[in-house]
Amino acid sequence: MKIFRLKEDLKSYLHTQNDEKIVSFVPTMGALHNGHMTLISKAKQNSDLVVCSIFVNPTQFNNSEDLEKYPRTIDEDLAALNDLNCDIVYLPEVSDLYYENEKAKQFHFNGLDKFMEGRGRKGHFNGVATVVEKLFRIVNPNIAYFGQKDIQQLQIIKHITKQLDLDIEIIGVPTKREESGLAMSSRNKRLSESDLEKATLIYKTLLFIKENAPKYSVKELKEISIKKFQRHVELDLEYLEIVSLENLQPIEEYNEKGHNVACVAISISSVRLIDNIIF
Ligand code: PAF
């Protein structure tokens, strides 16, 4: 496995590779878990060269404490990537990707950022899109893999890839879950045993929504589900939205099967978790 810390070295190396090779890219912020490993394995199956980046991107954090506390487990990450035969890891410092005091570029997301994460985390998606564009231009992959857990991020990345006219296929990979149903996330590392138990209500509620969708109206289902969280004072519900998969706008009537998404953000002991279900 080759490790590059400088974009110019990575670009030079990639230029030496045969043009016919299919290059897959898995951008991450490290603290890798089995969800990331699934992305790498999928990338391995479908390509000749797999590039993974590990970079905790400062411009997508609107809360400096969240940025500081973001778990960093670089030695374990590199060992895990090596075990999966990842070909290349790009491990830049902030200065390799951003010039001094550089701010996030302002994108137009066509309303995809209006609700949910976009509402609660001002500027977050501009930060994500800024770094993803930079990384895409460095790696220039044929395919890039993202987890469906961050469904809004996934749809926004698909949108900007088209908008920037980049010839990259964006593949969303279904959320990997713990046995308890809790979506795998780097942030789970910050939860106590008892918080992990409480967090299982997230997926249980999402399943409830999926199973009861035809029985209740969207409004009723949302109200019942919100009440489920409100019964637990330790769970601080930020939002629960039922939206259209394509434009991420809240719906009043269900779309056809497979085109609705219920999305939740919740804090438990100050750890913010998000999850969703497509139905
Ligand atoms: O999903 C993530 O880990 C990050 O938002 C990403 C896509 C690597 C950009 O920093």
Tab-separated table of N, CA and C in Angstrom, residues 203-216 221 254 277-279:
chain	number	residue	atom	x	y	z
A	203	TYR	N	-32.784	3.424	14.958
A	203	TYR	CA	-33.108	2.506	13.858
A	203	TYR	C	-34.479	1.852	14.068
A	204	LYS	N	-34.797	1.576	15.363
A	204	LYS	CA	-36.120	0.978	15.635
A	204	LYS	C	-37.210	1.914	15.112
A	205	THR	N	-37.016	3.211	15.339
A	205	THR	CA	-38.037	4.178	14.902
A	205	THR	C	-38.059	4.283	13.373
A	206	LEU	N	-36.892	4.238	12.772
A	206	LEU	CA	-36.854	4.305	11.303
A	206	LEU	C	-37.560	3.087	10.695
A	207	LEU	N	-37.335	1.915	11.312
A	207	LEU	CA	-38.019	0.710	10.814
A	207	LEU	C	-39.536	0.838	10.995
A	208	PHE	N	-39.918	1.422	12.137
A	208	PHE	CA	-41.349	1.642	12.405
A	208	PHE	C	-41.956	2.499	11.288
A	209	ILE	N	-41.211	3.531	10.898
A	209	ILE	CA	-41.707	4.422	9.826
A	209	ILE	C	-41.877	3.632	8.529
A	210	LYS	N	-40.852	2.874	8.181
A	210	LYS	CA	-40.902	2.108	6.925
A	210	LYS	C	-42.089	1.126	6.934
A	211	GLU	N	-42.267	0.461	8.091
A	211	GLU	CA	-43.314	-0.567	8.157
A	211	GLU	C	-44.717	0.026	8.215
A	212	ASN	N	-44.820	1.248	8.729
A	212	ASN	CA	-46.158	1.826	8.928
A	212	ASN	C	-46.528	2.894	7.908
A	213	ALA	N	-45.664	3.075	6.936
A	213	ALA	CA	-45.895	4.154	5.967
A	213	ALA	C	-47.270	4.109	5.302
A	214	PRO	N	-47.732	2.959	4.856
A	214	PRO	CA	-49.036	3.035	4.182
A	214	PRO	C	-50.192	3.239	5.164
A	215	LYS	N	-49.958	2.861	6.437
A	215	LYS	CA	-51.046	2.881	7.425
A	215	LYS	C	-51.398	4.300	7.892
A	216	TYR	N	-50.393	5.150	8.030
A	216	TYR	CA	-50.602	6.517	8.514
A	216	TYR	C	-50.225	7.521	7.429
A	221	LEU	N	-47.450	9.953	10.844
A	221	LEU	CA	-46.298	9.084	11.095
A	221	LEU	C	-45.136	9.871	11.702
A	254	TYR	N	-46.899	10.357	0.222
A	254	TYR	CA	-45.772	9.476	-0.107
A	254	TYR	C	-45.518	9.460	-1.613
A	277	ILE	N	-33.688	6.002	6.547
A	277	ILE	CA	-34.159	4.770	5.911
A	277	ILE	C	-34.901	5.166	4.627
A	278	ILE	N	-34.630	4.422	3.583
A	278	ILE	CA	-35.307	4.676	2.301
A	278	ILE	C	-36.471	3.693	2.228
A	279	PHE	N	-37.642	4.184	1.854
A	279	PHE	CA	-38.781	3.245	1.792
A	279	PHE	C	-39.742	3.661	0.675
